[in-house]
Coordinates of C-alpha atoms and ligand atoms in Angstrom, one line a residue:
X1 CA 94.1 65.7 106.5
X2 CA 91.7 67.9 108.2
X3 CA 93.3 71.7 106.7
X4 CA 95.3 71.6 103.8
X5 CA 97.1 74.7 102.7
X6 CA 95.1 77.6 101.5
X7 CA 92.2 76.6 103.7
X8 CA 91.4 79.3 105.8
X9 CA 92.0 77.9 109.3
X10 CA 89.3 77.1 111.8
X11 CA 88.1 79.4 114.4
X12 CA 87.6 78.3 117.9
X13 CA 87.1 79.5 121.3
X14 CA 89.3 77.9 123.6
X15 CA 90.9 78.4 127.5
X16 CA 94.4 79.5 127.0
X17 CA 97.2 80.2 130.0
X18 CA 96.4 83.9 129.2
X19 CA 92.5 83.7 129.4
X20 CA 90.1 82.3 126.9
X21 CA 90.2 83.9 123.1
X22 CA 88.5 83.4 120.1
X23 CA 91.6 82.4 117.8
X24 CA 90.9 84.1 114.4
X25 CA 90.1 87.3 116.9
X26 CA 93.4 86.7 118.4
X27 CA 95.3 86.2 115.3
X28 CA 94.0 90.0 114.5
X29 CA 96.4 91.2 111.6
X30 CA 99.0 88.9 112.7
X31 CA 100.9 86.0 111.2
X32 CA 100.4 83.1 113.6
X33 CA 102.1 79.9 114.8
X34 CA 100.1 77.5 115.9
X35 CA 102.2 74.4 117.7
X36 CA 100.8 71.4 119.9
X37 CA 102.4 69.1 122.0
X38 CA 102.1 65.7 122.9
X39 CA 101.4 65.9 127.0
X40 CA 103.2 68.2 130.0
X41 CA 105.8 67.9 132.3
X42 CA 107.5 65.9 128.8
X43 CA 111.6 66.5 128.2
X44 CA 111.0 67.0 124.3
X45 CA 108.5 69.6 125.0
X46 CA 110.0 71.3 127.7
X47 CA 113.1 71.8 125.3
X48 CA 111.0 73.1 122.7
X49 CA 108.8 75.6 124.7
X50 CA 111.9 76.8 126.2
X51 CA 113.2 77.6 123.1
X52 CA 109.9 79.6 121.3
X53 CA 110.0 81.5 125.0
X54 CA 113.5 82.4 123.9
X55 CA 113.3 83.4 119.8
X56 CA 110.1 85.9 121.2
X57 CA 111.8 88.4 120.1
X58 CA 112.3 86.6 116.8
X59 CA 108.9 86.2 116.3
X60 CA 107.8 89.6 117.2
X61 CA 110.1 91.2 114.3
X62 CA 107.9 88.9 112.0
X63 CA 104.6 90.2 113.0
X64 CA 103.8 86.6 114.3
X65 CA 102.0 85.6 117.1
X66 CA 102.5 82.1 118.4
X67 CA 100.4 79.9 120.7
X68 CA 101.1 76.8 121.5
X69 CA 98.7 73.8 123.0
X70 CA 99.2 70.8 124.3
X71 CA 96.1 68.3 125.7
X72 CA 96.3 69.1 129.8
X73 CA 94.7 72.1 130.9
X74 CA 95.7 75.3 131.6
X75 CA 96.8 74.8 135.0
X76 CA 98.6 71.8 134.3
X77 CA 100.6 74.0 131.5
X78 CA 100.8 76.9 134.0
X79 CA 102.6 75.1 136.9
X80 CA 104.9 73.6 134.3
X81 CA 105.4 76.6 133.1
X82 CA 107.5 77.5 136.0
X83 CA 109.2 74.9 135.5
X84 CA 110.5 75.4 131.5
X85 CA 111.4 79.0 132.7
X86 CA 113.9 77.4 135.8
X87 CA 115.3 74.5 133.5
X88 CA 115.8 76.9 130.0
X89 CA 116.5 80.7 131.7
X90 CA 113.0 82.2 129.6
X91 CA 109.6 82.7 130.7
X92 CA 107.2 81.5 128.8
X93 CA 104.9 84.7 127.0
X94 CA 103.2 83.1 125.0
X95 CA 99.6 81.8 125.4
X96 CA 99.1 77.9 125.8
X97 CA 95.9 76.5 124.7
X98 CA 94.3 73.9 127.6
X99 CA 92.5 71.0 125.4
X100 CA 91.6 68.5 127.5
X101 CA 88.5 67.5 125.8
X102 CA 90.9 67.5 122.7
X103 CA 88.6 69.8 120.9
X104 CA 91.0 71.9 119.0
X105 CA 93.5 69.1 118.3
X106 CA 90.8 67.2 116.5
X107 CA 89.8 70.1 114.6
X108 CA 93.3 71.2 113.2
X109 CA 93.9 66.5 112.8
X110 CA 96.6 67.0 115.5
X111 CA 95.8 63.5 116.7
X112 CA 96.9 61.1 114.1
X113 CA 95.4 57.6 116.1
X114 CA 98.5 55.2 114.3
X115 CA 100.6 57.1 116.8
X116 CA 98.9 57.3 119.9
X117 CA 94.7 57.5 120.0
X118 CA 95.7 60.4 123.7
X119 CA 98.7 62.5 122.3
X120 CA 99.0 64.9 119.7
X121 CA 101.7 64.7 117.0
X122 CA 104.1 68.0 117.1
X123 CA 101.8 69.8 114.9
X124 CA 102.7 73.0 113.2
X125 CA 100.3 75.5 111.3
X126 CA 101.7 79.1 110.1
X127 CA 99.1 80.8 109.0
X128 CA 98.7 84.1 107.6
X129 CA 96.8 87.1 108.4
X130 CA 94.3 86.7 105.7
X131 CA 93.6 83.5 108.0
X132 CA 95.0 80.7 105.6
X133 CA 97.4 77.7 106.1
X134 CA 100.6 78.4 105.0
X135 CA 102.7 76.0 106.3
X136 CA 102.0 72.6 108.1
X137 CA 104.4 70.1 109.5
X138 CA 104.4 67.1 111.2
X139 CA 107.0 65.8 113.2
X140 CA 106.6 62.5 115.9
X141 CA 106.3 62.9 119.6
X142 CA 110.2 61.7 119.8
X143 CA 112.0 64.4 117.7
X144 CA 112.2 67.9 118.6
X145 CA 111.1 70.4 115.9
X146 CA 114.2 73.3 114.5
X147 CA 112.0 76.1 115.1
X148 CA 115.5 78.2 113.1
X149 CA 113.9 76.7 110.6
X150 CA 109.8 77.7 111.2
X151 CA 111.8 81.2 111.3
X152 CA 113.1 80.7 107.8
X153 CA 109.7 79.9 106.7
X154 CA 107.9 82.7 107.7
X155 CA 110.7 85.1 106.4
X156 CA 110.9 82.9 102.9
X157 CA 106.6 83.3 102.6
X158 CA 106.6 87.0 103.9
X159 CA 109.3 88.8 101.2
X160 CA 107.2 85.9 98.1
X161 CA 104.1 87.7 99.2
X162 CA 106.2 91.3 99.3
X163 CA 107.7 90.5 96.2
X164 CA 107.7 88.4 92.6
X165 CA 110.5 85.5 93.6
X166 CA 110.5 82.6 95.1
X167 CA 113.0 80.8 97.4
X168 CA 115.7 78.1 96.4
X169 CA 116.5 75.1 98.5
X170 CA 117.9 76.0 101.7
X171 CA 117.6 79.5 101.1
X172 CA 118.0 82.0 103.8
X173 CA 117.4 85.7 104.0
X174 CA 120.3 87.8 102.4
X175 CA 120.9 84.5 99.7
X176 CA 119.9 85.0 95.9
X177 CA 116.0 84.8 95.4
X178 CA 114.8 82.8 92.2
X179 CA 112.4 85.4 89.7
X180 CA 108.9 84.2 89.2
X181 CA 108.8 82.9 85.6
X182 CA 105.6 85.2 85.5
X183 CA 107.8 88.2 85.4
X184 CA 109.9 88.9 82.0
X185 CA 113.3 88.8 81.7
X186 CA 113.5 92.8 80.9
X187 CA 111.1 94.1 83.6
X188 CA 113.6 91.4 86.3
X189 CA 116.8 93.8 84.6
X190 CA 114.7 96.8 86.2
X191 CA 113.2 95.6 89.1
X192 CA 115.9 93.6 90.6
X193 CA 119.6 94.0 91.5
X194 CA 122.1 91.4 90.6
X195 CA 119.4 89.8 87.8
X196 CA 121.0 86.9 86.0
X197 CA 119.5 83.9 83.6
X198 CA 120.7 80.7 83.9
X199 CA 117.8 79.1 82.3
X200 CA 114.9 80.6 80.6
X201 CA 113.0 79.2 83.6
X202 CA 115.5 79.6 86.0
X203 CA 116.4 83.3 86.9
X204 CA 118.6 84.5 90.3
X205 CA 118.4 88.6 91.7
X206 CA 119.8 89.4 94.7
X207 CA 116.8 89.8 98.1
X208 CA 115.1 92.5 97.6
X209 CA 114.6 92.8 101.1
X210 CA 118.7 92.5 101.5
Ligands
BEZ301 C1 108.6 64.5 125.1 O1 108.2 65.6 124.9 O2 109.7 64.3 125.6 C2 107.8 63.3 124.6 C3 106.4 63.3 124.6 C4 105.7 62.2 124.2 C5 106.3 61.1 123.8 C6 107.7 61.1 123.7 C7 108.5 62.2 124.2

Protein backbone atom coordinates (compact mmCIF):
# COMPACT_ATOMS: atom_id res chain seq x y z
CA UNK A 1 0.00 0.00 0.00
CA UNK A 2 1.35 3.31 -1.08
CA UNK A 3 -0.55 5.72 2.00
CA UNK A 4 -1.72 4.19 4.85
CA UNK A 5 -3.87 5.98 7.33
CA UNK A 6 -2.26 8.82 9.24
CA UNK A 7 0.05 9.48 6.34
CA UNK A 8 -0.30 12.88 5.41
CA UNK A 9 -1.33 12.53 1.74
CA UNK A 10 0.73 13.44 -1.25
CA UNK A 11 0.70 16.68 -3.00
CA UNK A 12 0.53 17.00 -6.67
CA UNK A 13 -0.10 19.35 -9.36
CA UNK A 14 -2.37 17.99 -11.67
CA UNK A 15 -4.92 19.23 -14.83
CA UNK A 16 -8.39 19.05 -13.46
CA UNK A 17 -11.94 19.72 -15.49
CA UNK A 18 -11.74 23.06 -13.54
CA UNK A 19 -8.08 24.14 -14.40
CA UNK A 20 -4.89 22.77 -12.96
CA UNK A 21 -4.40 22.94 -8.92
CA UNK A 22 -1.97 22.03 -6.56
CA UNK A 23 -4.14 19.43 -4.43
CA UNK A 24 -3.03 20.11 -0.71
CA UNK A 25 -3.58 24.02 -1.95
CA UNK A 26 -6.94 23.00 -3.04
CA UNK A 27 -7.83 20.95 -0.07
CA UNK A 28 -7.23 24.54 1.86
CA UNK A 29 -9.02 23.97 5.32
CA UNK A 30 -11.24 21.48 3.86
CA UNK A 31 -12.05 17.80 4.43
CA UNK A 32 -11.49 16.13 0.99
CA UNK A 33 -12.76 13.14 -0.99
CA UNK A 34 -10.55 11.95 -3.23
CA UNK A 35 -12.29 9.07 -5.70
CA UNK A 36 -10.92 7.57 -9.09
CA UNK A 37 -12.39 5.66 -11.61
CA UNK A 38 -11.58 2.98 -13.73
CA UNK A 39 -11.97 4.74 -17.56
CA UNK A 40 -14.92 7.26 -19.11
CA UNK A 41 -17.92 6.91 -20.94
CA UNK A 42 -18.16 3.53 -18.30
CA UNK A 43 -22.01 2.66 -16.87
CA UNK A 44 -20.65 1.99 -13.24
CA UNK A 45 -18.99 5.33 -13.28
CA UNK A 46 -21.46 7.28 -14.82
CA UNK A 47 -23.89 5.99 -11.99
CA UNK A 48 -21.58 6.96 -9.48
CA UNK A 49 -20.54 10.44 -10.63
CA UNK A 50 -24.11 11.11 -11.15
CA UNK A 51 -24.76 10.48 -7.72
CA UNK A 52 -21.59 12.64 -5.88
CA UNK A 53 -23.02 15.59 -8.54
CA UNK A 54 -26.27 15.00 -6.63
CA UNK A 55 -25.30 14.57 -2.52
CA UNK A 56 -23.19 18.20 -3.39
CA UNK A 57 -25.05 19.65 -1.18
CA UNK A 58 -24.34 16.81 1.30
CA UNK A 59 -20.93 17.30 1.01
CA UNK A 60 -20.84 20.97 1.38
CA UNK A 61 -22.65 20.79 4.92
CA UNK A 62 -19.48 18.64 5.90
CA UNK A 63 -16.87 21.06 4.87
CA UNK A 64 -15.65 18.54 2.26
CA UNK A 65 -14.46 19.04 -0.97
CA UNK A 66 -14.51 16.15 -3.39
CA UNK A 67 -12.58 15.57 -6.59
CA UNK A 68 -12.74 12.78 -8.46
CA UNK A 69 -10.20 11.31 -11.34
CA UNK A 70 -10.34 8.89 -13.57
CA UNK A 71 -7.13 7.97 -16.23
CA UNK A 72 -8.59 9.99 -19.67
CA UNK A 73 -7.99 13.50 -19.77
CA UNK A 74 -9.82 16.32 -19.11
CA UNK A 75 -11.59 16.66 -22.14
CA UNK A 76 -12.45 13.23 -22.44
CA UNK A 77 -14.13 13.72 -18.68
CA UNK A 78 -15.59 17.04 -19.82
CA UNK A 79 -17.64 15.82 -22.96
CA UNK A 80 -18.73 12.95 -20.74
CA UNK A 81 -19.66 15.11 -18.42
CA UNK A 82 -22.56 16.28 -20.45
CA UNK A 83 -23.45 13.20 -20.70
CA UNK A 84 -23.77 11.97 -16.66
CA UNK A 85 -25.74 15.38 -16.31
CA UNK A 86 -28.47 14.20 -19.38
CA UNK A 87 -28.60 10.45 -18.16
CA UNK A 88 -28.73 11.37 -13.99
CA UNK A 89 -30.61 15.07 -13.96
CA UNK A 90 -27.18 16.74 -11.98
CA UNK A 91 -24.35 18.56 -13.37
CA UNK A 92 -21.32 17.65 -12.42
CA UNK A 93 -19.46 20.58 -9.91
CA UNK A 94 -16.97 18.98 -8.95
CA UNK A 95 -13.41 19.00 -10.32
CA UNK A 96 -12.13 15.80 -12.25
CA UNK A 97 -8.61 15.11 -12.25
CA UNK A 98 -7.22 14.16 -16.13
CA UNK A 99 -4.35 11.41 -15.49
CA UNK A 100 -3.47 10.08 -18.48
CA UNK A 101 0.12 9.58 -17.78
CA UNK A 102 -1.33 7.85 -14.57
CA UNK A 103 0.71 10.03 -12.45
CA UNK A 104 -1.55 10.61 -9.56
CA UNK A 105 -3.13 7.14 -9.61
CA UNK A 106 0.33 5.66 -9.04
CA UNK A 107 1.10 7.95 -6.40
CA UNK A 108 -2.12 7.39 -4.21
CA UNK A 109 -1.49 2.85 -5.45
CA UNK A 110 -4.85 3.41 -7.32
CA UNK A 111 -3.63 0.85 -9.93
CA UNK A 112 -3.47 -2.41 -8.25
CA UNK A 113 -1.81 -4.49 -11.61
CA UNK A 114 -3.68 -8.19 -10.42
CA UNK A 115 -6.72 -6.23 -11.67
CA UNK A 116 -6.01 -4.55 -14.70
CA UNK A 117 -2.11 -3.09 -15.37
CA UNK A 118 -4.53 0.40 -17.43
CA UNK A 119 -7.50 0.95 -14.99
CA UNK A 120 -7.66 2.21 -11.59
CA UNK A 121 -9.58 0.33 -8.83
CA UNK A 122 -12.58 2.61 -7.33
CA UNK A 123 -10.26 4.18 -4.94
CA UNK A 124 -11.32 6.27 -2.08
CA UNK A 125 -9.21 8.55 0.26
CA UNK A 126 -10.98 10.98 2.95
CA UNK A 127 -8.67 13.00 4.21
CA UNK A 128 -8.64 15.65 6.62
CA UNK A 129 -7.73 19.09 6.80
CA UNK A 130 -4.61 18.62 8.69
CA UNK A 131 -3.84 16.67 5.31
CA UNK A 132 -3.87 12.98 6.65
CA UNK A 133 -5.62 9.80 5.37
CA UNK A 134 -8.60 9.10 7.16
CA UNK A 135 -10.35 6.68 5.39
CA UNK A 136 -9.33 4.48 2.30
CA UNK A 137 -11.44 1.96 0.48
CA UNK A 138 -11.16 -0.24 -2.19
CA UNK A 139 -13.85 -1.50 -4.16
CA UNK A 140 -13.39 -3.44 -7.95
CA UNK A 141 -14.14 -1.82 -11.11
CA UNK A 142 -17.58 -4.02 -11.22
CA UNK A 143 -19.29 -2.78 -7.99
CA UNK A 144 -20.55 0.62 -7.49
CA UNK A 145 -19.36 2.28 -4.26
CA UNK A 146 -22.61 3.52 -1.44
CA UNK A 147 -21.31 6.91 -1.24
CA UNK A 148 -24.57 7.13 1.98
CA UNK A 149 -22.05 5.43 3.45
CA UNK A 150 -18.64 7.72 2.63
CA UNK A 151 -21.32 10.37 4.13
CA UNK A 152 -21.57 8.35 7.35
CA UNK A 153 -17.88 8.24 7.56
CA UNK A 154 -17.09 11.67 7.46
CA UNK A 155 -19.94 12.58 9.95
CA UNK A 156 -18.71 9.45 12.34
CA UNK A 157 -14.70 10.90 12.04
CA UNK A 158 -15.85 14.66 12.33
CA UNK A 159 -18.08 14.58 15.89
CA UNK A 160 -14.71 11.67 17.30
CA UNK A 161 -12.47 14.50 16.51
CA UNK A 162 -15.24 17.13 18.11
CA UNK A 163 -15.71 14.96 20.83
CA UNK A 164 -14.42 11.97 23.33
CA UNK A 165 -16.60 8.82 21.71
CA UNK A 166 -16.39 6.66 19.27
CA UNK A 167 -18.91 5.09 16.91
CA UNK A 168 -20.60 1.52 17.13
CA UNK A 169 -21.20 -0.74 14.28
CA UNK A 170 -23.54 0.69 11.83
CA UNK A 171 -23.83 3.72 13.71
CA UNK A 172 -25.41 6.76 12.18
CA UNK A 173 -25.78 10.37 13.36
CA UNK A 174 -28.54 10.85 16.09
CA UNK A 175 -27.73 6.86 17.34
CA UNK A 176 -25.95 6.37 20.85
CA UNK A 177 -22.17 7.18 20.67
CA UNK A 178 -19.73 4.68 22.70
CA UNK A 179 -17.39 6.90 25.53
CA UNK A 180 -13.74 6.74 25.02
CA UNK A 181 -12.45 4.45 27.77
CA UNK A 182 -9.94 7.35 28.31
CA UNK A 183 -12.65 9.44 29.85
CA UNK A 184 -13.97 8.28 33.52
CA UNK A 185 -17.09 7.18 34.26
CA UNK A 186 -17.98 10.41 36.57
CA UNK A 187 -16.59 13.17 34.18
CA UNK A 188 -19.03 10.82 31.11
CA UNK A 189 -22.19 11.52 34.07
CA UNK A 190 -21.27 15.32 33.43
CA UNK A 191 -20.32 15.67 30.10
CA UNK A 192 -22.76 13.58 28.35
CA UNK A 193 -26.53 13.11 28.25
CA UNK A 194 -28.14 9.77 28.53
CA UNK A 195 -24.53 8.23 29.98
CA UNK A 196 -24.97 4.53 30.75
CA UNK A 197 -22.33 1.49 31.67
CA UNK A 198 -22.82 -1.68 30.37
CA UNK A 199 -19.28 -2.69 30.74
CA UNK A 200 -16.45 -1.07 32.41
CA UNK A 201 -15.11 -0.78 28.91
CA UNK A 202 -18.12 -0.42 27.19
CA UNK A 203 -20.02 2.92 27.89
CA UNK A 204 -23.20 4.50 25.65
CA UNK A 205 -24.30 8.65 25.82
CA UNK A 206 -26.55 9.98 23.63
CA UNK A 207 -24.67 12.29 20.19
CA UNK A 208 -23.52 15.02 21.40
CA UNK A 209 -24.00 16.59 18.32
CA UNK A 210 -27.86 15.31 18.38
C1 LIG B 1 -17.99 0.66 -15.24
O1 LIG B 1 -17.80 1.76 -14.73
O2 LIG B 1 -19.08 0.32 -15.63
C2 LIG B 1 -16.84 -0.31 -15.39
C3 LIG B 1 -15.56 0.15 -15.58
C4 LIG B 1 -14.52 -0.77 -15.74
C5 LIG B 1 -14.78 -2.12 -15.68
C6 LIG B 1 -16.08 -2.57 -15.44
C7 LIG B 1 -17.12 -1.66 -15.29
Amino acid sequence: MVVQLGDIVPDFEADTTVGKIRFHEWLGDSWGVLFSHPKDYTPVCTTELGEVARLQPEFDRRSTKVIGLSVDDVASHLKWESDIEEVRGHAVGFPMIGDADRKVSTLFGMIHPNASDTLTVRSVFIIDPAKKLRLEMTYPASVGRNFAEILRVLDALQLSDAFPVVTPVNWKPGDEVIVANSVSAEAARKQFEGFREVKSYLRFAKDPKA
